[in-house]
Short mmCIF file of C-alpha atoms in Angstrom, two decimals:
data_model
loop_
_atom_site.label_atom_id
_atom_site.label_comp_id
_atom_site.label_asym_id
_atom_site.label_seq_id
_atom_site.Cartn_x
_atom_site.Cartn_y
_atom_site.Cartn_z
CA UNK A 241 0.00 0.00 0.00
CA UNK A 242 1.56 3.53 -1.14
CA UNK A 243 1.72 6.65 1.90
CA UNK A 244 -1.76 6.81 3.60
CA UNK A 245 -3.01 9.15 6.15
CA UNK A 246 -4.30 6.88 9.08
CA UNK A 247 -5.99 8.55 11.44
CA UNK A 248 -4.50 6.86 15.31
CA UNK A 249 -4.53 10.24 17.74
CA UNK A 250 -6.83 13.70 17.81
CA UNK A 251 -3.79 15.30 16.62
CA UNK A 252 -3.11 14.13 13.84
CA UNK A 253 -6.91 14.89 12.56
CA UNK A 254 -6.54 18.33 11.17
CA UNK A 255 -3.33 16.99 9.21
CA UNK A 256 -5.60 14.48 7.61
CA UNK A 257 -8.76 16.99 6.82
CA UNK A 258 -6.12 19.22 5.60
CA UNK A 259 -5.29 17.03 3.02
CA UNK A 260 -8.85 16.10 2.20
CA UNK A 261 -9.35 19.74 1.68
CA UNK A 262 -6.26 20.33 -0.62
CA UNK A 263 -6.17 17.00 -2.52
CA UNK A 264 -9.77 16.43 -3.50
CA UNK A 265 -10.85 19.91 -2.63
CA UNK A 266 -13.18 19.03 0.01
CA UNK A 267 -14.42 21.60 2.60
CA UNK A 268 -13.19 21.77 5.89
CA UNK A 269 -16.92 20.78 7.36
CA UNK A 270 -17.45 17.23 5.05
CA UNK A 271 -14.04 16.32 5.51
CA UNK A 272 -14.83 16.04 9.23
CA UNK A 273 -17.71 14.94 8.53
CA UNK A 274 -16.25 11.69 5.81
CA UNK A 275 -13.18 11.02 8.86
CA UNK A 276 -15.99 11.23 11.63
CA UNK A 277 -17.57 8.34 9.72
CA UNK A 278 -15.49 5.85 10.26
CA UNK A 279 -15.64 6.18 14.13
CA UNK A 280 -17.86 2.42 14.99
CA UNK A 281 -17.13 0.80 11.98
CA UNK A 282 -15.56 -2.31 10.64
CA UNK A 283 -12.86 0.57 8.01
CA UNK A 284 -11.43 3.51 8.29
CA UNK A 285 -10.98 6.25 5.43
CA UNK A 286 -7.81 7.18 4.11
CA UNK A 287 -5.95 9.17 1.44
CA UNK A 288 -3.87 7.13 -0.98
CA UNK A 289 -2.07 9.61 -3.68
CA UNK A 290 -4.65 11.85 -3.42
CA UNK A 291 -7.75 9.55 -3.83
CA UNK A 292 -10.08 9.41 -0.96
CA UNK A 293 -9.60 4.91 -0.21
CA UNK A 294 -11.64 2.95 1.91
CA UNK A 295 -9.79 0.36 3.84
CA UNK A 296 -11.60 -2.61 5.18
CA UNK A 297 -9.04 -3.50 8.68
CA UNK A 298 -11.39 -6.59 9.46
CA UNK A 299 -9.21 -8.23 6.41
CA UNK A 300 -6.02 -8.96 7.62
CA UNK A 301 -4.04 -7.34 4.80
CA UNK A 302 -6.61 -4.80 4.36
CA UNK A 303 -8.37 -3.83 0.30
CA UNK A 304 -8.55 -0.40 -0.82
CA UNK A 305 -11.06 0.54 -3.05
CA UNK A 306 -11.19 4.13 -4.46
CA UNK A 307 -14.05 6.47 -3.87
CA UNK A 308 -15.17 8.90 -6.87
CA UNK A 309 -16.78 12.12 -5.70
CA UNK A 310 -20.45 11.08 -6.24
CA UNK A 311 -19.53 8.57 -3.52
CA UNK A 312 -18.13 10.93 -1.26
CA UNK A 313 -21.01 12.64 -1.15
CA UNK A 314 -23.00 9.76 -0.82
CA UNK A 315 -21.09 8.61 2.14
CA UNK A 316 -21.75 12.26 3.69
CA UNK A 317 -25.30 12.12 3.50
CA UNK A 318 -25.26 7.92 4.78
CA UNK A 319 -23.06 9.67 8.02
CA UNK A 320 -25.29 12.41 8.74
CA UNK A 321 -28.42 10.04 7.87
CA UNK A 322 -26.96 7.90 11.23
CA UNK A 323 -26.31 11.19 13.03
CA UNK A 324 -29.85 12.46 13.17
CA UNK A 325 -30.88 8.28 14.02
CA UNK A 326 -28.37 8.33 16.92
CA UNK A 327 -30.00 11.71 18.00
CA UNK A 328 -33.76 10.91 17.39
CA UNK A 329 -32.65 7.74 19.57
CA UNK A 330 -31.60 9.38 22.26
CA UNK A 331 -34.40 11.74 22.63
CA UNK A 332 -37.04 9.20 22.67
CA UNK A 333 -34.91 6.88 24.86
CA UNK A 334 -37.77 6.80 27.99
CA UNK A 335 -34.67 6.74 30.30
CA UNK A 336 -32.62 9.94 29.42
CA UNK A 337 -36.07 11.61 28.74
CA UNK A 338 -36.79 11.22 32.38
CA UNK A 339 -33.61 11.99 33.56
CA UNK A 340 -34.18 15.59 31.72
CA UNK A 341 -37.62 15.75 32.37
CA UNK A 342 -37.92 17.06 35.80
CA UNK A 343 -38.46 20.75 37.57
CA UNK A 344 -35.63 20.80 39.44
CA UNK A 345 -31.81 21.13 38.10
CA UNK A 346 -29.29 23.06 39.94
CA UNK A 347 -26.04 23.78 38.12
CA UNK A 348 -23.32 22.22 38.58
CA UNK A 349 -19.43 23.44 37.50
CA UNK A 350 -18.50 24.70 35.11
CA UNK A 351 -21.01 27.28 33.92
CA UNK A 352 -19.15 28.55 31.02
CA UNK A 353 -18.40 26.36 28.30
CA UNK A 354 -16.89 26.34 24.47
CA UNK A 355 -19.06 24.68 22.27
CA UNK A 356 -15.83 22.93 19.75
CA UNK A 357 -17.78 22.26 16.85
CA UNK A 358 -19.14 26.10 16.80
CA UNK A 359 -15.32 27.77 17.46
CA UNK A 360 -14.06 29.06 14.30
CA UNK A 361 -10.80 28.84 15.74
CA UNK A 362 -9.62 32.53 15.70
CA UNK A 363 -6.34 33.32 15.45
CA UNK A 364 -4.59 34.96 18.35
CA UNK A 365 -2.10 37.08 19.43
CA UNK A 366 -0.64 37.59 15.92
CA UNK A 367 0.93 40.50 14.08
CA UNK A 368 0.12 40.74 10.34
CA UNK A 369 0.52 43.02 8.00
CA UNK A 370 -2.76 43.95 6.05
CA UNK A 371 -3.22 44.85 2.12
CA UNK A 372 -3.35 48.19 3.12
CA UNK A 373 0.62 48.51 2.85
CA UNK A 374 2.30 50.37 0.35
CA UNK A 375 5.56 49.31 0.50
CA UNK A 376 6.79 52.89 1.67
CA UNK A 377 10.23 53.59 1.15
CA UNK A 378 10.74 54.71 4.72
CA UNK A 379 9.58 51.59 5.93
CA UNK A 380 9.59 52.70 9.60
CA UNK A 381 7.90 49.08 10.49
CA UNK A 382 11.32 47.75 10.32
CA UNK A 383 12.95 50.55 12.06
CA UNK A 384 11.71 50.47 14.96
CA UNK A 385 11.23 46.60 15.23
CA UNK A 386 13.61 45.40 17.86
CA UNK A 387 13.99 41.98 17.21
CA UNK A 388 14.34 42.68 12.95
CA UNK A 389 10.71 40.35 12.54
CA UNK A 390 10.11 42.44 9.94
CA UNK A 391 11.38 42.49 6.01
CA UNK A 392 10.09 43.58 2.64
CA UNK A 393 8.47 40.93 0.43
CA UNK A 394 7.58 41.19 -2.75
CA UNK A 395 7.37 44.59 -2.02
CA UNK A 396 5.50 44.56 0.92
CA UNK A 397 6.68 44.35 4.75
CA UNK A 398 6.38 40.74 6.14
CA UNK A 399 6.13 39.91 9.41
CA UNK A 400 8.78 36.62 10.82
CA UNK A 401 6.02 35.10 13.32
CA UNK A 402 8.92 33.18 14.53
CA UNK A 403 10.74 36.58 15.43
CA UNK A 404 8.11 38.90 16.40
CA UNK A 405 7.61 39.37 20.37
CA UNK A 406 4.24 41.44 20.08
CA UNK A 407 5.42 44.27 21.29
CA UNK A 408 3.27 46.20 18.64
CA UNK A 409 5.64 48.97 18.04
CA UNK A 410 5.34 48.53 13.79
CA UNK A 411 1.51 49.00 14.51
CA UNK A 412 2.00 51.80 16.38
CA UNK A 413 4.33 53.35 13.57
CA UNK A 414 2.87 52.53 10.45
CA UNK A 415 1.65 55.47 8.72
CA UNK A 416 -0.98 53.54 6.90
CA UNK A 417 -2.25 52.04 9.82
CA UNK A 418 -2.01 48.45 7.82
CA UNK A 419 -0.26 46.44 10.15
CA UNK A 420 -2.69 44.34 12.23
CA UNK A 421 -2.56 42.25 15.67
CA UNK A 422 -5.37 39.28 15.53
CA UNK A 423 -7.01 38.94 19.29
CA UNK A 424 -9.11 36.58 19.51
CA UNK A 425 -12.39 38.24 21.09
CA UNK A 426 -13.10 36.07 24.03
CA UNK A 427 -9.66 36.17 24.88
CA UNK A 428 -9.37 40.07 24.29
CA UNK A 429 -13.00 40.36 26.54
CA UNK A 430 -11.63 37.96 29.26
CA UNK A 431 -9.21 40.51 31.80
CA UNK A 432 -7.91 37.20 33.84
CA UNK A 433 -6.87 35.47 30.72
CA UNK A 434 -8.61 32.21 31.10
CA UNK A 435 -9.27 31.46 27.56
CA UNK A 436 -6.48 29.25 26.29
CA UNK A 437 -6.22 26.93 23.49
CA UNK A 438 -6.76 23.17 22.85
CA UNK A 439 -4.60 20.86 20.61
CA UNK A 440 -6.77 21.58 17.48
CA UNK A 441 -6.43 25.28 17.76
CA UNK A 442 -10.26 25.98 19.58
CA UNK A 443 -10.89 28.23 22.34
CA UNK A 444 -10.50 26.76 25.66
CA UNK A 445 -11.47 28.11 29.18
CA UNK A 446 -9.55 27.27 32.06
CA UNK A 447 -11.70 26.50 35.01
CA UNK A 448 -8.93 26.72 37.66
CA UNK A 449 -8.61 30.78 35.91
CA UNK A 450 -12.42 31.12 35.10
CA UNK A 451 -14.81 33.31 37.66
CA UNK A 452 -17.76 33.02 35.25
CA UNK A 453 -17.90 36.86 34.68
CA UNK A 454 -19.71 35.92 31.14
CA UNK A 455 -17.73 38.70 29.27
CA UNK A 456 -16.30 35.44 26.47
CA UNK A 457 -19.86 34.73 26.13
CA UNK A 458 -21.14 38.23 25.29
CA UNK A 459 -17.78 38.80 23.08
CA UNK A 460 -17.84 35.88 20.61
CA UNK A 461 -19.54 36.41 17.53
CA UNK A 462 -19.97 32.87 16.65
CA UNK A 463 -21.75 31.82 20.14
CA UNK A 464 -19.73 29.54 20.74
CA UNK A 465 -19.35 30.33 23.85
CA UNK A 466 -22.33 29.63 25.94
CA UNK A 467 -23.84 28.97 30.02
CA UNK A 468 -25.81 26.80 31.28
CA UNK A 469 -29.37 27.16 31.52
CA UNK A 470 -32.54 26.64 34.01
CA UNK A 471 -35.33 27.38 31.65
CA UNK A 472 -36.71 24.06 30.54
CA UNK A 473 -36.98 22.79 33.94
CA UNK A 474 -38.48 26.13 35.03
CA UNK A 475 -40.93 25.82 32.27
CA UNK A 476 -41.87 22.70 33.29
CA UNK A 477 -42.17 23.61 37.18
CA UNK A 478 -44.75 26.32 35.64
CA UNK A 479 -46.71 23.41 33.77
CA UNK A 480 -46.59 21.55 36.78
CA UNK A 481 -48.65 23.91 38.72
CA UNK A 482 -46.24 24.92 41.00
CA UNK A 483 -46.10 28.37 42.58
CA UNK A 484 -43.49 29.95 40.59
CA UNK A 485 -42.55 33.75 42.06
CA UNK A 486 -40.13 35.75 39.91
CA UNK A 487 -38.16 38.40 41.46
CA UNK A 488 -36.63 40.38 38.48
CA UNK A 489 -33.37 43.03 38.65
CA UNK A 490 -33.72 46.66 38.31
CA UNK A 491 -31.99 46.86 35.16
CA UNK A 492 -35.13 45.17 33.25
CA UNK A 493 -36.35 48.83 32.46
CA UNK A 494 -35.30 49.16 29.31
CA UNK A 495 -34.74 45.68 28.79
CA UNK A 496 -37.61 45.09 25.98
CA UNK A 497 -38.16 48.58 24.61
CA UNK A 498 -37.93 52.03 26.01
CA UNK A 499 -41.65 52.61 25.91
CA UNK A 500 -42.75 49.20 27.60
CA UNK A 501 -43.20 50.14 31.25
CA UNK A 502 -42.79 47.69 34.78
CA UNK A 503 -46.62 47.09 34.93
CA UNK A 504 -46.49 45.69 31.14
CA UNK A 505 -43.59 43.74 32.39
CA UNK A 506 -44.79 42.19 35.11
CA UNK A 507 -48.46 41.21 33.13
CA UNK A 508 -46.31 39.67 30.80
CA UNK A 509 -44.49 37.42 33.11
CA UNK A 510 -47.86 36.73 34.53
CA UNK A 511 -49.57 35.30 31.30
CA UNK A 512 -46.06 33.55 30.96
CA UNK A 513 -47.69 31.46 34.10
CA UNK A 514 -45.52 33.24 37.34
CA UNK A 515 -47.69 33.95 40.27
CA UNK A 516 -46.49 37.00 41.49
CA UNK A 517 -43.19 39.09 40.22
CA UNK A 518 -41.02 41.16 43.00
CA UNK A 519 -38.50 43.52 42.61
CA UNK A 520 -34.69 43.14 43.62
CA UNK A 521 -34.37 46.00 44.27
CA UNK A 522 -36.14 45.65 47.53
CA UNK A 523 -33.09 43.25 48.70
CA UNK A 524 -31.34 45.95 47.33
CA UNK A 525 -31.86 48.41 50.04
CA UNK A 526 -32.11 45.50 52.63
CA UNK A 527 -28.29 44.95 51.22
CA UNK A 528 -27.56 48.99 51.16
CA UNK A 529 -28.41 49.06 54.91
CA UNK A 530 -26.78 46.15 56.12
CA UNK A 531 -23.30 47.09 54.52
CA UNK A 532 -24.25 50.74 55.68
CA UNK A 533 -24.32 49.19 59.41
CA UNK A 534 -20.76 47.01 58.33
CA UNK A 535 -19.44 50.48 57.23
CA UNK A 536 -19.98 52.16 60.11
CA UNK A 537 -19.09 48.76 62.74
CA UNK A 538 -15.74 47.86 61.00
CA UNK A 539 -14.45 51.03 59.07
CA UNK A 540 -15.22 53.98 60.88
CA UNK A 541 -13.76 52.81 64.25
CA UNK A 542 -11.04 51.02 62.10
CA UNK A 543 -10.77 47.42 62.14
CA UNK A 544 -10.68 47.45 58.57
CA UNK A 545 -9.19 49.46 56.18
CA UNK A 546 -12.14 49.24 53.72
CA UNK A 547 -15.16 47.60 52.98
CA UNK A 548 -16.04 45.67 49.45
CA UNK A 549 -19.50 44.99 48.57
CA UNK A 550 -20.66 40.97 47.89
CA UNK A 551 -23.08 41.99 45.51
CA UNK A 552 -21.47 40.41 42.20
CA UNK A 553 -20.44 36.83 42.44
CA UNK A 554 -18.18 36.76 39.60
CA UNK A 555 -15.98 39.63 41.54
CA UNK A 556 -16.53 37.86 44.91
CA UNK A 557 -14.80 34.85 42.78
CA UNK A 558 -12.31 36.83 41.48
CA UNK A 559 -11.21 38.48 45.14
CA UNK A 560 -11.09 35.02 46.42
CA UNK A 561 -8.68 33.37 43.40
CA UNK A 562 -6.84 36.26 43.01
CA UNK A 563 -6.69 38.52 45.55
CA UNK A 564 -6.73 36.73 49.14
CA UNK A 565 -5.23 39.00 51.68
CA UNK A 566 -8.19 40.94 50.95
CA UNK A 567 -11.04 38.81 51.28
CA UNK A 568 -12.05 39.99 54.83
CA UNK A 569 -12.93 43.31 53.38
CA UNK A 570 -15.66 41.74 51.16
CA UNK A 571 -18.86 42.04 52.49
CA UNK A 572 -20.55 39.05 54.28
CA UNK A 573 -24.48 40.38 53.85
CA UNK A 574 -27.03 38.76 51.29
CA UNK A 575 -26.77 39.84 47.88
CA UNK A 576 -30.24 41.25 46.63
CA UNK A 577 -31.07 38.13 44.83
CA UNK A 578 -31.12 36.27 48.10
CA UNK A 579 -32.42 38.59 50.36
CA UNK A 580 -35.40 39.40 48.21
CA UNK A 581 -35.78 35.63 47.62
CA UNK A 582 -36.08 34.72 51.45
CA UNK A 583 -38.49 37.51 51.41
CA UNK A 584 -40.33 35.94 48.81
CA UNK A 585 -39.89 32.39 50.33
CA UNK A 586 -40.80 33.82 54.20
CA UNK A 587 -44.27 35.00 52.65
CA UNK A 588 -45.11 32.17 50.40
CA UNK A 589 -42.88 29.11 51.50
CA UNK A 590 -43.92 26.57 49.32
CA UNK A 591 -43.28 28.67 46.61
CA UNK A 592 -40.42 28.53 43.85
CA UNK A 593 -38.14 31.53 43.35
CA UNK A 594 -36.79 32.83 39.88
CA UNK A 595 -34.50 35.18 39.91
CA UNK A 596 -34.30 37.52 36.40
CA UNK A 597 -31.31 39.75 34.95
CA UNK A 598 -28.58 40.49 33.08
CA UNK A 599 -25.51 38.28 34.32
CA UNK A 600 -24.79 34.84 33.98
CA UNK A 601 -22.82 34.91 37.07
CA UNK A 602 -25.97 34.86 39.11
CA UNK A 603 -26.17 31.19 38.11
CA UNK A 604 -22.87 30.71 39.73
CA UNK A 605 -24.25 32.37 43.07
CA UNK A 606 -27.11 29.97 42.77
CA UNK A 607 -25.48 26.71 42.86
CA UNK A 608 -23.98 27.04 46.24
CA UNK A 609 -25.31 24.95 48.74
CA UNK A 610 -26.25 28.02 51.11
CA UNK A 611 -28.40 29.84 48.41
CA UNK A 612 -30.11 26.75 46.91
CA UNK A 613 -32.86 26.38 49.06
CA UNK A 614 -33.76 30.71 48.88
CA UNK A 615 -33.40 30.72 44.84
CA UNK A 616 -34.58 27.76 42.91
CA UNK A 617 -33.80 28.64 39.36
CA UNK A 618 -31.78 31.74 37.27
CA UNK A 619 -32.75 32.73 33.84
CA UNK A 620 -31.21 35.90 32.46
CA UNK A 621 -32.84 38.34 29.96
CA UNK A 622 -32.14 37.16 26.74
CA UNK A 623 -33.72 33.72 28.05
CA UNK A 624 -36.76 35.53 29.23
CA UNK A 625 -37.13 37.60 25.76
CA UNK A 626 -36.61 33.84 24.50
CA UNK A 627 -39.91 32.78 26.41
CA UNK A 628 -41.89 36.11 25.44
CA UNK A 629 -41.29 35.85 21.65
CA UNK A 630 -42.20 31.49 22.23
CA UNK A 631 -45.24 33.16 23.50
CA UNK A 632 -45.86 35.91 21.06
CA UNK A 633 -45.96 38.38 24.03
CA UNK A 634 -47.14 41.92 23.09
CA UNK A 635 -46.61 44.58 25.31
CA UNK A 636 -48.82 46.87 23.45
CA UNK A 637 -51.57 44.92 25.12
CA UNK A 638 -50.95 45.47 28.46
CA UNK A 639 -52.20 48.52 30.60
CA UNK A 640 -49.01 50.91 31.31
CA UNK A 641 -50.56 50.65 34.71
CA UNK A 642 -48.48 52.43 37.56
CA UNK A 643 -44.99 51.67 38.56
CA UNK A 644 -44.00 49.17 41.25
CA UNK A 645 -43.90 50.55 45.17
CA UNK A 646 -41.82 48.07 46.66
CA UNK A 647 -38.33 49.23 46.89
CA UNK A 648 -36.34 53.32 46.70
CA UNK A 649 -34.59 54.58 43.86
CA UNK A 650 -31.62 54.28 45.69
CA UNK A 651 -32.11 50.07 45.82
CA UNK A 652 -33.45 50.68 41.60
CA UNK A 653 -30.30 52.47 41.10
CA UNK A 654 -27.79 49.38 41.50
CA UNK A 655 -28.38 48.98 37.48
CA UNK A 656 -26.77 52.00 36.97
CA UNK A 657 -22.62 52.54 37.50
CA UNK A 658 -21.82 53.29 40.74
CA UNK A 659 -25.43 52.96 42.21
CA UNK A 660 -24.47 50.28 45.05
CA UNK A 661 -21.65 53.17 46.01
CA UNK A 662 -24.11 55.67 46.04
CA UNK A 663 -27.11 53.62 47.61
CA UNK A 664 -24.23 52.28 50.47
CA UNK A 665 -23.23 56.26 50.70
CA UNK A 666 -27.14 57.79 51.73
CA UNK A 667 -27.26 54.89 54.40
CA UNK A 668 -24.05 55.74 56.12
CA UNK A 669 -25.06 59.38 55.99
CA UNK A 670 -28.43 58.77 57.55
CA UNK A 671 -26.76 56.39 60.68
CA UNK A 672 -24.13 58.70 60.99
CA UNK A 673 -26.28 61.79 61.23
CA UNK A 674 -28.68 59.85 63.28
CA UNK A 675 -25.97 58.66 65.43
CA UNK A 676 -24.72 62.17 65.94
CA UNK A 677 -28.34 63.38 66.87
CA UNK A 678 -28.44 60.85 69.53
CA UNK A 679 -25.55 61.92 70.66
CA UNK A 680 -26.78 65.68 71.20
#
C-alpha cells in the first residue's frame, strides 16, 4: 500500500482533513464529517495519492477501493443520515427523557463552556501586516522593530512570526495604519486570561482561571461560547402547577423597549404562568443598609481598612482566586437576589423563586449549597425575551398601569454605575447623622 493518512490520535486529525481539503478539494466541514464516519465501523478512510480509499481493517491485509466524488457525497449524507438516528434515539430513549424531564436542576461546575464544533478557531495574538501597505520607502515598520521580525516581500513588509515578540511597536508606527494584531475576542474580553487553546487550535477556558464573569460569552460572535441554563426545567415547574414567584433586577427597564413600562412587564411574566413578580431591588436596600451598618461597625472605628460589597459573584470569585489578603474586606451580607428571595420564600414558602437579569454569574451564586434552598432557578434576559417571543408576548396589550412601590430609587439604582456606592453612601449618611443626633 503507497503513503496513507491513518488517522491513530486527535492530533493528527486536522493533518488528515487538511489534506482532504487540498487533494480532493473538500471543505473543511465534510471532511470532518467523511473522517468522523469511520468512528464504529468495521474501516477507516484514508488518502492514498490523493484519492479518498476505503480500507476494510477486518481483512487482515486490508483492500482499498477508491471512492469517486459522487460517492463521497453519498457517504456524507449515509453519516449524517446515522447522526440524526443516533440523536432521534436518544431523545425518545424513555430513560434519558426522564432523567431531563424534571423541575428541578441546579447547576453544577462549570457554567461557562466552548461549544468545539461552533469555534471558528480565531487566530490569536498575531501581528500581520494587512493589504493596506504600500511598501513605503521609509519603511519605519522595520525601524523600529527590535527583534528585525520584519522584512520587505515582494514589495511589501512581512512579518517573521517566529521573530516577532508582540510588542506592537510597527503597529503603532505605520503610517498607513495596515499592520494588524489578531485577538481573539473572548480572549481580548476575558481581563484574567482564562481562555487558552486546545490541541486543534479551539478556544478553551480554564476553570482553575475562570470566575464566570460571562464577558467570552457576550464577546464571541460565533456563540460559541455559551452557560448553562434553568429554563426548561423552570418551564416545566410552571406546567406543573407549582407556585413559581419571579423576582426580576432593576436593570429590566429598558430591557424590551424604552416605551414598555414595569406594569407591562410584570403582566407579561404573569400570562407567561408566574404567580407574582417582586423587585430586587427591595433586597437591594435590605443589602444597602446592612453594609451601611458594616461600614460604620468595622471602618469607621477602624478594624478594617475598607469595605467591598458581595453583591457580584463573579468579583466575589475573582477576590477570592486572586486577591486573598483581601477577602475579609468583602462584604458578608445577602446579595439582593437572596435577600429578596427569602423575602419571597418567608411569605409564600412553598413557593419557587426565579430570579431575572442580566448576568450569567448569578447562576454561579445559585449553585452554592447556602443559596439553593432561597433561589430555585436563574434565567437571564435574553432567556426571558426567548420565552416572550415562544409566546408571542405583546406589550402593546398590556395597561401601562403604575410603577411598582416596593423598593427606593436608591435600591433601583444598582443597574446603573456606581449605584451600590451611592445607595451604600445615603445609608451611612443617615446612621451617621442619626448617630450624631443621639448623641446631642
Amino acid at each position: 500500500m503507497s503513503d496513507v493518512y491513518e488517522i491513530k490520535q486527535p492530533s493528527e486529525l486536522l493533518i488528515t482533513i487538511n489534506a482532504l481539503q487540498s487533494e480532493i478539494k473538500l471543505s473543511k466541514e465534510d471532511a470532518q464529517v467523511i473522517l468522523g464516519y469511520m468512528q464504529g465501523h468495521d474501516f477507516m478512510l484514508v488518502l492514498d495519492v490523493g484519492q479518498l480509499v476505503r480500507v476494510d481493517i477486518s481483512e487482515e491485509q486490508g483492500s482499498k477501493v477508491p471512492y469517486t466524488m459522487d460517492e463521497v457525497i453519498d457517504l456524507v449524507c449515509e453519516w449524517k443520515y446515522e447522526q440524526l438516528e443516533k440523536a432521534r434515539e436518544a431523545v425518545e430513549n424513555p430513560k434519558n427523557f426522564a432523567e431531563s424531564n424534571i423541575s428541578e436542576k441546579y447547576y453544577e461546575p462549570p457554567l461557562m463552556q466552548v461549544i468545539p464544533s461552533a469555534c471558528d478557531m480565531c487566530e490569536d495574538n498575531k501581528i500581520e501586516v494587512s493589504n493596506m501597505c504600500h511598501g513605503c520607502v521609509a519603511h519605519p515598520c522595520m525601524e523600529v522593530c527590535p527583534k528585525e521580525a520584519i522584512s520587505m516581500v515582494d514589495g511589501h513588509a512581512f512579518v517573521d512570526q517566529d521573530k516577532c515578540i508582540k510588542c506592537g511597536k510597527c503597529i503603532a508606527i505605520c503610517p498607513y495604519h495596515a499592520i494588524i494584531k489578531k485577538i481573539r475576542p473572548c480572549a481580548e474580553a476575558c481581563g484574567i486570561n482564562a481562555i487558552e487553546s486546545d490541541e486543534h487550535g479551539r478556544a478553551k477556558i480554564n476553570d482553575e482561571k475562570c470566575v464566570s464573569c460571562g464577558q467570552c460569552m457576550a464577546s464571541c460572535p460565533f456563540g460559541a461560547i455559551a452557560d448553562k441554563s434553568q429554563i426548561f426545567q423552570m418551564i416545566r415547574a410552571i406546567q406543573h402547577g407549582d407556585e413559581v414567584i419571579a423576582e426580576i433586577a432593576p436593570a429590566f427597564e429598558g430591557q424590551f423597549g424604552a416605551d414598555v413600562t414595569p406594569a407591562q412587564v410584570i403582566a407579561a411574566l404573569k400570562e407567561c404562568g408566574f404567580k407574582d413578580v417582586h423587585e430586587v431591588a427591595l433586597g437591594a436596600d435590605i443589602g444597602a443598609v446592612s453594609e451601611a451598618h458594616h461600614y460604620v461597625k468595622e471602618v469607621v472605628n477602624g478594624d478594617l481598612p475598607f469595605l467591598l460589597t458581595s453583591c457580584c459573584p463573579a468579583w466575589s470569585m475573582l477576590a477570592k482566586k486572586y486577591f486573598p489578603d483581601i477577602i475579609d474586606s468583602v462584604s458578608q451580607e445577602l446579595t439582593p437576589m437572596v435577600a429578596t428571595a427569602r423575602s419571597i420564600k418567608k411569605k409564600y414558602p412553598n413557593s419557587k423563586v426565579v430570579f431575572i437579569g442580566p448576568c450569567a454569574a448569578k447562576k454561579l451564586e445559585a449553585s452554592r449549597r447556602t443559596v439553593r434552598s432561597d433561589v430555585d432557578f436563574v434565567i437571564t434576559f435574553e432567556e426571558l425575551n426567548a420565552i416572550f417571543k415562544a409566546k408571542n408576548i405583546d406589550f402593546s396589550k398590556y395597561d401601562k398601569g403604575r410603577s411598582m412601590h416596593e423598593a427606593t430609587g436608591a435600591g433601583r439604582g444598582y443597574a446603573v454605575a456606581g449605584g451600590v456606592i451611592s445607595a451604600i453612601e445615603q445609608c451611612i449618611d443617615c446612621l451617621l447623622y442619626t448617630s450624631d443626633a443621639a448623641d446631642e
